[in-house]
Amino acid sequence: MEPERCIACGLCAVYAPTIFDYDEEGIVLFAQDPSAHQQFIQKNQKEQVLSAYKKCPTRAILLEN
Ligand code: SF4
C-alpha cells in the first residue's frame, strides 16, 4: 500500500475489515502490522482485498502476485 496516496475515505476497511485499519487521522494501515507497507494475503482473504483494491479511489492499495 501507499498510505501517502490515501485520502482517508474509509472504504477499504468496509470491504476488508480484518486487513485494513486506520491511524488517528484516518490514513490506512494494516490491522495486524501497522508499521508495514506490504502484507502477505491469505487465500481466504483475497476476495475482500480485491474488493477493497477496486474501491480505493486513489489506488493507495496495490496488489502483487
Ligand atoms: S480506500 Fe483507499 S483512500 Fe480510502 S481509506 Fe482505504 S486506502 Fe485510503
PDB file of C-alpha atoms and ligand atoms in Angstrom:
ATOM      1  CA  MET A   1       0.000   0.000   0.000  1.00  0.00           C
ATOM      2  CA  GLU A   2       0.931   3.618  -0.433  1.00  0.00           C
ATOM      3  CA  PRO A   3      -0.503   5.479   2.585  1.00  0.00           C
ATOM      4  CA  GLU A   4       0.706   8.796   1.160  1.00  0.00           C
ATOM      5  CA  ARG A   5      -1.985   8.413  -1.526  1.00  0.00           C
ATOM      6  CA  CYS A   6      -4.738   7.609   0.985  1.00  0.00           C
ATOM      7  CA  ILE A   7      -7.449  10.241   1.383  1.00  0.00           C
ATOM      8  CA  ALA A   8      -8.965   8.628   4.487  1.00  0.00           C
ATOM      9  CA  CYS A   9     -12.241   7.722   2.788  1.00  0.00           C
ATOM     10  CA  GLY A  10     -12.669   4.638   4.979  1.00  0.00           C
ATOM     11  CA  LEU A  11     -13.822   2.297   2.211  1.00  0.00           C
ATOM     12  CA  CYS A  12     -11.109  -0.329   2.382  1.00  0.00           C
ATOM     13  CA  ALA A  13     -11.933  -1.457   5.914  1.00  0.00           C
ATOM     14  CA  VAL A  14     -15.596  -1.739   4.934  1.00  0.00           C
ATOM     15  CA  TYR A  15     -14.612  -4.338   2.333  1.00  0.00           C
ATOM     16  CA  ALA A  16     -11.710  -5.947   4.207  1.00  0.00           C
ATOM     17  CA  PRO A  17     -12.090  -5.197   7.906  1.00  0.00           C
ATOM     18  CA  THR A  18      -9.612  -7.850   9.022  1.00  0.00           C
ATOM     19  CA  ILE A  19      -6.883  -6.421   6.790  1.00  0.00           C
ATOM     20  CA  PHE A  20      -7.183  -2.645   6.906  1.00  0.00           C
ATOM     21  CA  ASP A  21      -7.379  -0.218   9.766  1.00  0.00           C
ATOM     22  CA  TYR A  22      -6.578   3.474  10.153  1.00  0.00           C
ATOM     23  CA  ASP A  23      -4.352   5.744  12.155  1.00  0.00           C
ATOM     24  CA  GLU A  24      -5.753   8.631  14.189  1.00  0.00           C
ATOM     25  CA  GLU A  25      -6.029  10.718  11.017  1.00  0.00           C
ATOM     26  CA  GLY A  26      -7.912   8.029   9.150  1.00  0.00           C
ATOM     27  CA  ILE A  27      -4.966   7.051   6.971  1.00  0.00           C
ATOM     28  CA  VAL A  28      -4.806   3.406   6.032  1.00  0.00           C
ATOM     29  CA  LEU A  29      -2.554   0.884   7.745  1.00  0.00           C
ATOM     30  CA  PHE A  30      -2.517  -2.876   8.134  1.00  0.00           C
ATOM     31  CA  ALA A  31      -4.584  -4.014  11.097  1.00  0.00           C
ATOM     32  CA  GLN A  32      -2.139  -6.769  12.047  1.00  0.00           C
ATOM     33  CA  ASP A  33       1.080  -4.834  11.469  1.00  0.00           C
ATOM     34  CA  PRO A  34       0.534  -1.065  11.456  1.00  0.00           C
ATOM     35  CA  SER A  35       4.118  -0.193  10.530  1.00  0.00           C
ATOM     36  CA  ALA A  36       4.225  -2.488   7.464  1.00  0.00           C
ATOM     37  CA  HIS A  37       3.681  -1.295   3.913  1.00  0.00           C
ATOM     38  CA  GLN A  38       3.260  -4.786   2.498  1.00  0.00           C
ATOM     39  CA  GLN A  39       1.466  -7.836   3.722  1.00  0.00           C
ATOM     40  CA  PHE A  40       1.045 -11.382   2.502  1.00  0.00           C
ATOM     41  CA  ILE A  41      -2.642 -12.079   1.979  1.00  0.00           C
ATOM     42  CA  GLN A  42      -4.118 -15.484   2.770  1.00  0.00           C
ATOM     43  CA  LYS A  43      -6.205 -17.176   0.085  1.00  0.00           C
ATOM     44  CA  ASN A  44      -9.385 -16.811   2.091  1.00  0.00           C
ATOM     45  CA  GLN A  45      -8.828 -13.031   2.332  1.00  0.00           C
ATOM     46  CA  LYS A  46      -8.200 -12.478  -1.363  1.00  0.00           C
ATOM     47  CA  GLU A  47     -11.759 -11.638  -2.343  1.00  0.00           C
ATOM     48  CA  GLN A  48     -12.059  -8.999   0.376  1.00  0.00           C
ATOM     49  CA  VAL A  49      -8.751  -7.422  -0.505  1.00  0.00           C
ATOM     50  CA  LEU A  50      -9.605  -7.424  -4.193  1.00  0.00           C
ATOM     51  CA  SER A  51     -12.840  -5.583  -3.440  1.00  0.00           C
ATOM     52  CA  ALA A  52     -11.006  -3.023  -1.325  1.00  0.00           C
ATOM     53  CA  TYR A  53      -8.401  -2.623  -4.065  1.00  0.00           C
ATOM     54  CA  LYS A  54     -11.099  -1.971  -6.666  1.00  0.00           C
ATOM     55  CA  LYS A  55     -12.952   0.504  -4.466  1.00  0.00           C
ATOM     56  CA  CYS A  56      -9.984   2.562  -3.341  1.00  0.00           C
ATOM     57  CA  PRO A  57     -10.442   5.879  -5.164  1.00  0.00           C
ATOM     58  CA  THR A  58      -6.762   6.822  -5.137  1.00  0.00           C
ATOM     59  CA  ARG A  59      -5.087   3.463  -5.826  1.00  0.00           C
ATOM     60  CA  ALA A  60      -3.367   3.548  -2.477  1.00  0.00           C
ATOM     61  CA  ILE A  61      -3.830  -0.218  -2.328  1.00  0.00           C
ATOM     62  CA  LEU A  62      -1.575  -2.190  -4.633  1.00  0.00           C
ATOM     63  CA  LEU A  63      -1.687  -5.898  -5.437  1.00  0.00           C
ATOM     64  CA  GLU A  64       1.212  -8.084  -6.418  1.00  0.00           C
ATOM     65  CA  ASN A  65       1.074 -11.744  -7.331  1.00  0.00           C
TER      66      ASN A  65
HETATM   67  S1  SF4 B   1      -9.978   3.003   0.239  1.00  0.00           S
HETATM   68 FE1  SF4 B   1      -8.018   3.942  -0.337  1.00  0.00          FE
HETATM   69  S2  SF4 B   1      -8.258   6.127   0.057  1.00  0.00           S
HETATM   70 FE2  SF4 B   1      -9.912   5.066   1.130  1.00  0.00          FE
HETATM   71  S3  SF4 B   1      -9.142   4.754   3.218  1.00  0.00           S
HETATM   72 FE3  SF4 B   1      -8.637   2.920   2.034  1.00  0.00          FE
HETATM   73  S4  SF4 B   1      -6.570   3.272   1.214  1.00  0.00           S
HETATM   74 FE4  SF4 B   1      -7.388   5.240   1.906  1.00  0.00          FE
END
